[in-house]
């Protein structure tokens, strides 16, 4: 996948200026250790079957993820959902869970169902049938714990649902090499080393702003 | 814990039994088997590694039992944030309180080496005042030991692992020099921090680090890849995994990894412990020992004591005071971001290369007691974006825009003291884990002193960023580290262990890890964890062969560090 392909179909980010359009972190892949290479390569390969999400749930997750990371590129969103699917299917611990909040698999599954209930209450339709503005309104409500009241929220605390979704989705999204390229992150770095770490210095292989993009980063851009 | 579906499925099979000349992937050839050893240590983390090294070196028969794997840095670690979350203790802990803590990767390690396998390596001594908060500030408690008691052990640890640091360290009782020279060059993120400090007349230094600045013991100096929180692949950063534990094995210690201790066993009278029960691969085993030392960190240590209750110890072992699990303390870990016109690229270099302790000691004009450390603290995309989303509520278009300017941010982390409060606790929940043991509940709420400290620190950090030419951008609330829960003290009525980490209730049961902290200090704590462990080891070695452990006299004089 070339970085430029990716950007051209980045419909959600059309007004967003990218500092490093020419940088592709994958060009450096030969310099990475084999374990890291294998881990990152799997993010670009065709995805195996889902273990946890049903088709409908995956469809919902896709819509939610697009809102949360403000990106519409299907391959990246698919990978984000795949990551979440594997985590929920795996039985890996949750690190922490608020007392009284259900286990994450229940929280997410019941939470996705609750989205339909709350969407019906607000707009008379399933969440999946809403337009983007309406979906956004529901999600923003969840975040504040202020989505319309439905009995389901007593089992699925809305803020916890939102926090779970956003933190897994965002972590996976910013693990995708296309996003690393876009933000100019140098990516994996072993066995290669950094020598030029001081202000204003870059290694020859690091992301460079093009002439047009110089001066970006200030607030007026 | 199974690794099924985890992205980084280990492709080397980890061995679970390790002793000199032997490695097995089963429990059939244990070195001591049914025999009673001198010492059994639970947890091969910061404290457990030091104990294993010192005790085996002194000739004591030592077995270390560690819940997680014996990592192989080359094949297990990777330059990837998401995959390397598996270095953490990911088992679900229930969290409660007004400020429920982030656990897992944020503060808990798992596997040989423990927390330091993915720690940042910032390595401070506590100040003299840290041990005397009650006397000096009229709050919390004094430790039963002083800075002077730990001083030889701080020096010993620094020497043993070749801590690098500035020629002159301006704060506290120790001013350097460190065994290894300070890091040079420092990262852009640390440079702008120091630039801002200079403008404001705030002293700053290059960070003291448990990271090599020159070769040592076959290990290379740091290559500045910046992935300290993902495990150091070149082995430049200290952890027991690559230093103390291999050496302990050389001195005869046995390490049982992937083995979760589920119970500490007592004799019929309940006056002494006899060993431990542990589970490996679904099967239960025993290890008998004359002395048991629990070094399982702030959550699992109290949990194990509570789960080991017997009719004679109905509230849990070593808990006649009711203090087990009480007074836990994180540090504040607020991240203050500033945006610059120039590229900072804070993914490069060791994450923390400059620090300031200018606001460490109490100054009542500030409206709170105690203080904090500033760490110039680099970050990476997942960590930055996830905490922005989860802790600061920034997502969607706003998050996307911020992250596109990833290379233009600098960051300062506020490591602030948190006072001990009785309501901050480790208790047992109703839900069970895969071993059938109740999950721990971690309850935490800040007090008023912390809220004021945070407000002060955030304001100061923003001034530094501004003075350096940046725009204050956002503040992400967070915490770091965890301490307390089995605090030490002279009075058996209100503490769990004495000044040598021996439990007041059971003379041959010791607790030695971050849980014995009485107060948190206002800086990264692991050098103190390790110094306390080295002191405890010295005490055990001096008492070895005296026919078992007697209760310590409180007035007993201090012991001195092993001459080295
Ligand atoms: C991301 C991160 C960054 C950090 N950065 C710094 C820093 O820069 N500077 C600093 O000073 N500190 C830092 N720390 C803190 C440091 O890691 C801890 O202070 C330190 O590890 C505490 O040591 P410990 O011996 O108490 O516990 P740990 O090192 O956590 O060791 C406990 C061990 O016990 C094992 N265990 C637990 N329960 C059981 C059981 N039932 N059976 C068998 N084994 C068990 C665990 O698997 C673990 O290996 C950081 C921590 C994290 C997570
Ligand atoms: S920055 Fe240095 S110490 Fe940290 S992981 Fe990289 S090489 Fe190791």
Short mmCIF file of C-alpha atoms in Angstrom, two decimals, chain A residues 10 13 16-20 33-36 38-40 42-43 51 67-71 73 79 83 86 89-90 92-99 136 139-140 143 162 166-168 170-175 180 182-190 193-199 201-203 206-207 209 216-219 221, chain B residues 2 4-8 11 74-80 82-84 89-96 100-104 185-188 191-192 195 223-225 227 233-234 339-345 347-349 353 380-382 385-386 389-390 393-397 399-401 403-408 431 441 471:
data_model
loop_
_atom_site.label_atom_id
_atom_site.label_comp_id
_atom_site.label_asym_id
_atom_site.label_seq_id
_atom_site.Cartn_x
_atom_site.Cartn_y
_atom_site.Cartn_z
CA UNK A 10 -9.20 9.59 2.86
CA UNK A 13 -9.84 13.99 6.24
CA UNK A 16 -6.69 18.06 6.80
CA UNK A 17 -3.19 19.04 5.86
CA UNK A 18 -0.54 16.34 6.07
CA UNK A 19 3.02 17.39 6.80
CA UNK A 20 4.73 14.37 5.30
CA UNK A 33 14.12 -6.96 13.39
CA UNK A 34 12.21 -10.02 12.22
CA UNK A 35 9.78 -10.18 15.15
CA UNK A 36 8.65 -6.59 14.66
CA UNK A 38 6.18 -10.03 11.33
CA UNK A 39 3.91 -8.19 13.74
CA UNK A 40 3.52 -5.15 11.48
CA UNK A 42 0.23 -8.95 9.65
CA UNK A 43 -1.58 -5.61 9.85
CA UNK A 51 -13.86 -14.75 16.22
CA UNK A 67 -16.35 8.52 13.84
CA UNK A 68 -13.82 7.95 16.55
CA UNK A 69 -10.69 8.15 14.41
CA UNK A 70 -12.19 10.42 11.74
CA UNK A 71 -11.05 8.24 8.88
CA UNK A 73 -10.29 4.13 4.66
CA UNK A 79 -7.88 -3.87 10.66
CA UNK A 83 -7.79 -6.14 16.40
CA UNK A 86 -9.26 -10.72 18.53
CA UNK A 89 -12.33 -13.31 21.57
CA UNK A 90 -9.08 -14.07 23.37
CA UNK A 92 -6.73 -11.72 27.62
CA UNK A 93 -7.36 -9.74 30.77
CA UNK A 94 -8.76 -6.24 30.69
CA UNK A 95 -6.03 -4.79 32.96
CA UNK A 96 -8.73 -2.90 34.83
CA UNK A 97 -12.49 -2.78 34.89
CA UNK A 98 -14.63 -0.52 37.01
CA UNK A 99 -16.40 -2.37 39.74
CA UNK A 136 -22.26 11.43 15.99
CA UNK A 139 -21.83 8.82 20.38
CA UNK A 140 -21.10 12.27 21.77
CA UNK A 143 -19.18 10.10 26.06
CA UNK A 162 -17.67 4.81 25.13
CA UNK A 166 -12.56 4.67 21.98
CA UNK A 167 -9.45 3.40 23.71
CA UNK A 168 -9.28 0.10 21.80
CA UNK A 170 -7.67 4.53 18.85
CA UNK A 171 -4.85 2.23 20.02
CA UNK A 172 -5.31 -0.03 17.01
CA UNK A 173 -5.65 2.85 14.55
CA UNK A 174 -2.40 4.45 15.67
CA UNK A 175 -0.70 1.06 15.31
CA UNK A 180 2.62 6.21 11.22
CA UNK A 182 1.01 10.13 7.77
CA UNK A 183 2.08 11.65 11.08
CA UNK A 184 5.79 11.30 10.33
CA UNK A 185 6.52 8.82 13.09
CA UNK A 186 9.82 6.99 12.54
CA UNK A 187 8.33 3.67 13.57
CA UNK A 188 10.21 0.58 14.68
CA UNK A 189 13.86 1.13 15.38
CA UNK A 190 15.98 -1.93 15.98
CA UNK A 193 19.92 3.22 15.99
CA UNK A 194 19.32 6.94 16.32
CA UNK A 195 22.33 9.23 16.41
CA UNK A 196 20.64 12.51 15.53
CA UNK A 197 18.20 13.10 18.37
CA UNK A 198 18.81 16.76 19.11
CA UNK A 199 16.66 19.70 18.05
CA UNK A 201 18.43 17.01 13.49
CA UNK A 202 16.98 14.08 11.58
CA UNK A 203 18.37 10.83 10.29
CA UNK A 206 13.21 10.10 8.76
CA UNK A 207 10.07 11.85 7.55
CA UNK A 209 8.31 17.98 5.24
CA UNK A 216 3.34 23.87 9.06
CA UNK A 217 2.87 23.00 12.67
CA UNK A 218 2.23 26.57 13.64
CA UNK A 219 -1.28 27.41 14.67
CA UNK A 221 -1.66 26.63 9.08
CA UNK B 2 -3.35 -17.94 27.96
CA UNK B 4 -4.46 -17.34 22.56
CA UNK B 5 -5.30 -14.68 20.05
CA UNK B 6 -2.73 -12.32 21.42
CA UNK B 7 -1.09 -10.66 18.52
CA UNK B 8 2.42 -11.47 19.61
CA UNK B 11 6.98 -18.46 18.70
CA UNK B 74 15.41 -10.83 21.02
CA UNK B 75 12.40 -12.93 20.09
CA UNK B 76 9.73 -11.72 22.53
CA UNK B 77 10.19 -7.97 22.44
CA UNK B 78 9.36 -5.84 19.43
CA UNK B 79 9.43 -2.19 18.43
CA UNK B 80 5.67 -1.99 18.68
CA UNK B 82 0.33 -2.50 20.74
CA UNK B 83 2.00 -5.91 20.71
CA UNK B 84 4.16 -5.12 23.71
CA UNK B 89 0.06 -7.78 34.15
CA UNK B 90 -3.12 -7.75 32.09
CA UNK B 91 -5.28 -9.87 34.37
CA UNK B 92 -8.39 -7.91 35.19
CA UNK B 93 -8.30 -5.91 38.39
CA UNK B 94 -11.51 -4.29 39.51
CA UNK B 95 -11.08 -0.58 40.09
CA UNK B 96 -13.12 1.79 42.21
CA UNK B 100 -10.14 4.68 39.39
CA UNK B 101 -6.60 3.72 38.38
CA UNK B 102 -5.38 2.49 35.03
CA UNK B 103 -3.60 -0.75 35.76
CA UNK B 104 -1.88 -3.16 33.35
CA UNK B 185 23.41 14.04 23.58
CA UNK B 186 19.93 14.52 25.01
CA UNK B 187 16.76 14.45 22.93
CA UNK B 188 15.05 17.51 21.48
CA UNK B 191 16.43 20.11 25.27
CA UNK B 192 13.32 22.27 25.06
CA UNK B 195 15.66 25.61 27.65
CA UNK B 223 20.86 3.27 21.08
CA UNK B 224 18.13 5.88 21.63
CA UNK B 225 15.38 3.91 19.97
CA UNK B 227 11.03 1.95 23.14
CA UNK B 233 15.95 -5.12 22.69
CA UNK B 234 19.66 -4.19 22.82
CA UNK B 339 3.07 22.65 20.80
CA UNK B 340 6.05 24.10 18.98
CA UNK B 341 6.68 25.62 15.56
CA UNK B 342 9.77 23.48 15.21
CA UNK B 343 9.75 19.71 15.02
CA UNK B 344 10.44 18.03 18.34
CA UNK B 345 9.89 14.39 17.30
CA UNK B 347 9.58 9.50 19.73
CA UNK B 348 13.35 9.72 19.46
CA UNK B 349 15.81 9.04 22.22
CA UNK B 353 16.63 12.50 29.45
CA UNK B 380 4.78 7.45 20.92
CA UNK B 381 1.61 7.47 18.82
CA UNK B 382 -0.45 4.82 20.61
CA UNK B 385 -3.51 9.07 21.19
CA UNK B 386 -4.97 6.55 23.58
CA UNK B 389 -8.92 9.74 23.97
CA UNK B 390 -9.43 7.79 27.18
CA UNK B 393 -11.91 12.82 26.13
CA UNK B 394 -10.46 13.97 22.79
CA UNK B 395 -11.55 11.94 19.75
CA UNK B 396 -12.78 12.22 16.18
CA UNK B 397 -11.67 15.15 14.09
CA UNK B 399 -7.82 13.90 17.79
CA UNK B 400 -6.96 13.34 14.15
CA UNK B 401 -5.79 16.94 13.78
CA UNK B 403 -2.05 13.63 15.93
CA UNK B 404 -1.14 14.96 12.48
CA UNK B 405 1.02 17.43 14.38
CA UNK B 406 2.53 14.58 16.40
CA UNK B 407 6.07 15.72 15.65
CA UNK B 408 5.48 19.23 16.96
CA UNK B 431 -15.64 -12.09 41.15
CA UNK B 441 -10.34 -4.48 43.97
CA UNK B 471 2.13 26.94 23.27
#
